Tab-separated table of C-alpha atoms in Angstrom:
chain	number	residue	atom	x	y	z
D	7	LEU	CA	123.571	-5.240	-33.076
D	8	GLU	CA	123.980	-8.902	-34.006
D	9	ARG	CA	120.729	-10.680	-34.782
D	10	ARG	CA	120.477	-14.144	-33.305
D	11	PHE	CA	118.580	-16.930	-34.993
D	12	MET	CA	117.160	-20.139	-33.693
D	13	LYS	CA	119.178	-23.214	-34.507
D	14	LEU	CA	117.813	-26.582	-35.544
D	15	ILE	CA	119.923	-29.640	-34.811
D	16	SER	CA	119.107	-32.265	-37.385
D	17	ALA	CA	120.374	-35.372	-39.109
D	18	THR	CA	120.267	-35.005	-42.882
D	19	PRO	CA	117.889	-37.886	-43.675
D	20	SER	CA	115.653	-37.433	-40.622
D	21	PRO	CA	111.950	-37.242	-41.524
D	22	TYR	CA	111.298	-35.861	-38.028
D	23	ALA	CA	113.602	-32.900	-38.663
D	24	ARG	CA	112.283	-32.521	-42.213
D	25	LYS	CA	108.837	-31.759	-40.778
D	26	VAL	CA	110.309	-28.995	-38.652
D	27	ARG	CA	112.385	-27.549	-41.507
D	28	ILE	CA	109.300	-27.412	-43.732
D	29	ALA	CA	107.173	-25.739	-41.050
D	30	LEU	CA	109.866	-23.108	-40.411
D	31	ALA	CA	110.178	-22.484	-44.160
D	32	GLU	CA	106.398	-22.212	-44.626
D	33	LYS	CA	106.324	-19.555	-41.924
D	34	SER	CA	109.486	-17.813	-43.203
D	35	VAL	CA	111.161	-18.214	-39.824
D	36	PRO	CA	114.941	-17.854	-40.135
D	37	PHE	CA	117.072	-20.527	-38.499
D	38	GLU	CA	120.502	-22.042	-38.702
D	39	LEU	CA	120.698	-25.745	-39.524
D	40	LEU	CA	123.225	-27.792	-37.536
D	41	THR	CA	123.862	-31.411	-38.489
D	42	GLU	CA	124.583	-34.143	-35.958
D	43	VAL	CA	124.788	-37.916	-36.208
D	44	PRO	CA	122.829	-39.079	-33.152
D	45	TRP	CA	124.508	-42.455	-32.782
D	46	ASN	CA	128.059	-41.071	-32.899
D	47	ASP	CA	129.700	-40.814	-29.475
D	48	ASP	CA	131.064	-37.329	-30.187
D	49	ASN	CA	127.723	-35.603	-30.824
D	50	ASN	CA	126.519	-32.640	-28.764
D	51	LEU	CA	122.961	-33.866	-28.211
D	52	PRO	CA	123.300	-34.414	-24.429
D	53	LEU	CA	123.906	-30.671	-24.095
D	54	TYR	CA	120.514	-29.882	-25.622
D	55	ASN	CA	118.241	-32.889	-25.136
D	56	PRO	CA	118.515	-35.348	-22.231
D	57	LEU	CA	116.923	-38.011	-24.448
D	58	GLU	CA	119.677	-37.463	-27.064
D	59	LYS	CA	117.197	-37.546	-29.930
D	60	LEU	CA	116.739	-35.307	-32.933
D	61	PRO	CA	115.497	-32.816	-33.871
D	62	VAL	CA	116.260	-30.143	-31.303
D	63	LEU	CA	115.297	-26.505	-31.715
D	64	ILE	CA	117.643	-24.161	-29.851
D	65	LEU	CA	115.866	-20.903	-29.139
D	66	ASP	CA	117.433	-17.449	-29.206
D	67	ASP	CA	117.777	-17.483	-25.416
D	68	GLY	CA	119.594	-20.848	-25.465
D	69	SER	CA	116.663	-22.896	-24.174
D	70	THR	CA	115.573	-25.903	-26.214
D	71	VAL	CA	112.496	-27.627	-27.547
D	72	TRP	CA	112.784	-31.245	-28.671
D	73	GLU	CA	110.637	-33.936	-30.283
D	74	SER	CA	109.253	-33.012	-33.663
D	75	SER	CA	105.560	-32.909	-32.711
D	76	LEU	CA	106.216	-30.594	-29.777
D	77	ILE	CA	108.486	-28.412	-31.917
D	78	LEU	CA	105.726	-28.152	-34.544
D	79	GLU	CA	103.251	-27.075	-31.871
D	80	TRP	CA	105.757	-24.561	-30.456
D	81	ILE	CA	106.321	-23.095	-33.937
D	82	GLU	CA	102.576	-22.849	-34.559
D	83	ARG	CA	101.968	-21.024	-31.263
D	84	LYS	CA	104.940	-18.670	-31.548
D	85	PHE	CA	104.584	-17.973	-35.285
D	86	PRO	CA	100.850	-18.292	-36.004
D	87	LYS	CA	100.978	-16.816	-39.537
D	88	PRO	CA	100.396	-18.485	-41.897
D	89	PRO	CA	98.522	-21.061	-39.844
D	90	LEU	CA	99.416	-24.718	-40.299
D	91	LEU	CA	96.562	-25.819	-38.033
D	92	PRO	CA	92.932	-24.746	-38.327
D	93	PRO	CA	91.446	-22.797	-35.399
D	94	ASP	CA	88.829	-25.420	-34.518
D	95	ASP	CA	89.512	-28.432	-32.318
D	96	ASP	CA	88.338	-31.081	-34.808
D	97	GLY	CA	90.518	-29.760	-37.612
D	98	SER	CA	93.530	-29.279	-35.368
D	99	LEU	CA	93.172	-32.774	-33.902
D	100	ALA	CA	92.842	-34.289	-37.388
D	101	HIS	CA	96.169	-32.686	-38.363
D	102	LYS	CA	97.816	-33.857	-35.145
D	103	ARG	CA	96.448	-37.374	-35.665
D	104	MET	CA	98.235	-37.538	-39.037
D	105	ASP	CA	101.410	-36.268	-37.379
D	106	VAL	CA	101.231	-39.009	-34.728
D	107	LEU	CA	100.600	-41.623	-37.443
D	108	SER	CA	103.552	-40.404	-39.496
D	109	SER	CA	105.873	-40.349	-36.484
D	110	GLY	CA	104.806	-43.873	-35.540
D	111	MET	CA	105.556	-45.074	-39.058
D	112	CYS	CA	109.007	-43.476	-38.853
D	113	ASP	CA	109.625	-45.083	-35.468
D	114	ALA	CA	108.703	-48.517	-36.841
D	115	PHE	CA	110.809	-48.163	-39.962
D	116	ILE	CA	113.851	-46.926	-38.053
D	117	LEU	CA	113.602	-49.966	-35.772
D	118	VAL	CA	113.637	-52.185	-38.874
D	119	PHE	CA	116.555	-50.219	-40.307
D	120	PHE	CA	118.657	-50.887	-37.207
D	121	GLU	CA	117.504	-54.497	-36.936
D	122	ARG	CA	118.722	-55.048	-40.505
D	123	MET	CA	122.158	-53.818	-39.428
D	124	ARG	CA	122.482	-56.718	-36.982
D	125	PRO	CA	124.115	-59.944	-38.137
D	126	GLU	CA	121.520	-62.018	-39.957
D	127	ALA	CA	121.686	-64.833	-37.387
D	128	HIS	CA	120.619	-62.394	-34.656
D	129	ARG	CA	117.767	-60.682	-36.495
D	130	SER	CA	114.195	-61.351	-35.510
D	131	GLN	CA	112.216	-61.742	-38.712
D	132	PRO	CA	108.833	-61.900	-36.918
D	133	TRP	CA	109.677	-58.698	-35.015
D	134	MET	CA	110.739	-56.936	-38.233
D	135	GLU	CA	107.539	-58.073	-39.935
D	136	ARG	CA	105.459	-56.577	-37.103
D	137	GLN	CA	107.247	-53.260	-37.581
D	138	LEU	CA	106.830	-53.377	-41.354
D	139	ARG	CA	103.136	-54.160	-40.887
D	140	LYS	CA	102.888	-50.867	-38.963
D	141	VAL	CA	104.563	-49.022	-41.831
D	142	ARG	CA	102.290	-50.605	-44.459
D	143	GLY	CA	99.250	-49.975	-42.275
D	144	GLY	CA	100.281	-46.347	-41.893
D	145	VAL	CA	100.637	-45.932	-45.648
D	146	ALA	CA	97.180	-47.441	-46.129
D	147	GLU	CA	95.735	-45.077	-43.501
D	148	ILE	CA	97.327	-42.025	-45.150
D	149	ALA	CA	95.870	-43.163	-48.489
D	150	ARG	CA	92.442	-43.695	-46.892
D	151	VAL	CA	92.400	-40.319	-45.150
D	152	VAL	CA	93.672	-38.312	-48.110
D	153	GLY	CA	91.744	-40.226	-50.767
D	154	ASN	CA	91.218	-37.964	-53.779
D	155	GLN	CA	91.636	-34.739	-51.796
D	156	THR	CA	94.345	-32.227	-52.546
D	157	TYR	CA	95.186	-31.856	-48.852
D	158	ALA	CA	95.165	-34.340	-45.988
D	159	VAL	CA	92.675	-32.377	-43.891
D	160	ARG	CA	90.002	-30.190	-45.421
D	161	ASP	CA	91.052	-27.715	-48.074
D	162	THR	CA	94.265	-26.170	-46.762
D	163	PHE	CA	97.895	-27.154	-46.440
D	164	GLY	CA	99.070	-27.858	-42.912
D	165	ILE	CA	100.843	-30.078	-40.410
D	166	ALA	CA	99.099	-33.225	-41.700
D	167	ASP	CA	100.460	-32.648	-45.209
D	168	ILE	CA	103.943	-31.875	-43.918
D	169	SER	CA	103.983	-34.994	-41.734
D	170	ALA	CA	102.569	-37.384	-44.323
D	171	GLY	CA	104.811	-35.989	-47.058
D	172	SER	CA	107.899	-36.287	-44.865
D	173	VAL	CA	107.332	-39.934	-43.985
D	174	LEU	CA	106.336	-40.946	-47.508
D	175	GLY	CA	109.359	-39.172	-48.966
D	176	TYR	CA	111.595	-40.885	-46.434
D	177	LEU	CA	110.157	-44.280	-47.320
D	178	GLU	CA	110.701	-43.588	-51.008
D	179	VAL	CA	114.394	-42.902	-50.404
D	180	ARG	CA	115.194	-45.359	-47.595
D	181	PHE	CA	112.716	-48.153	-48.281
D	182	ALA	CA	112.071	-48.130	-52.028
D	183	GLU	CA	111.100	-51.811	-52.027
D	184	LEU	CA	107.867	-50.870	-50.240
D	185	ASP	CA	106.830	-48.997	-53.433
D	186	TRP	CA	103.925	-47.266	-51.722
D	187	ARG	CA	103.048	-45.382	-54.923
D	188	ALA	CA	102.263	-48.647	-56.729
D	189	THR	CA	100.128	-49.878	-53.830
D	190	HIS	CA	98.367	-46.523	-53.395
D	191	PRO	CA	98.587	-44.712	-56.767
D	192	LYS	CA	96.396	-41.792	-55.657
D	193	GLY	CA	98.963	-40.829	-52.964
């Protein structure tokens, strides 16, 4: 009997998909990684996500879950061991708050990334600065929340750590000039 695995459609540099890959790995959930380029016209995303965004988790039965935060919640509910969210509401909400912050930072940076691809005469510098202010503010908030702690929330590894680590790693690779480590050396 052939064993079927879930499939994760991802783009290699995507911090959104990185969060999902880490959560699946932490829970030892087997999956097949499929790579797509979301802005290419020949991608298969419309078959799996009407919003044509990544990541997409294709379940064993062919149904799909999309948007990284929802996928993380789905994984946590379907594969509760080891837990990546604490059982209490305050702890769980604190982890989810960091996930929302990290996703918002990614959204802002990706908007800047695409704006920088436009001809210089058509770029909006004030608009890009507003987006970059969101990214810098997010980095400052991560630094404030984590402080000198080992983990982002309480004393265990979880969704908050995965989310913050994914966005900070992405910024280090794709936006090195931000140099968040110099600004927030405890991070």
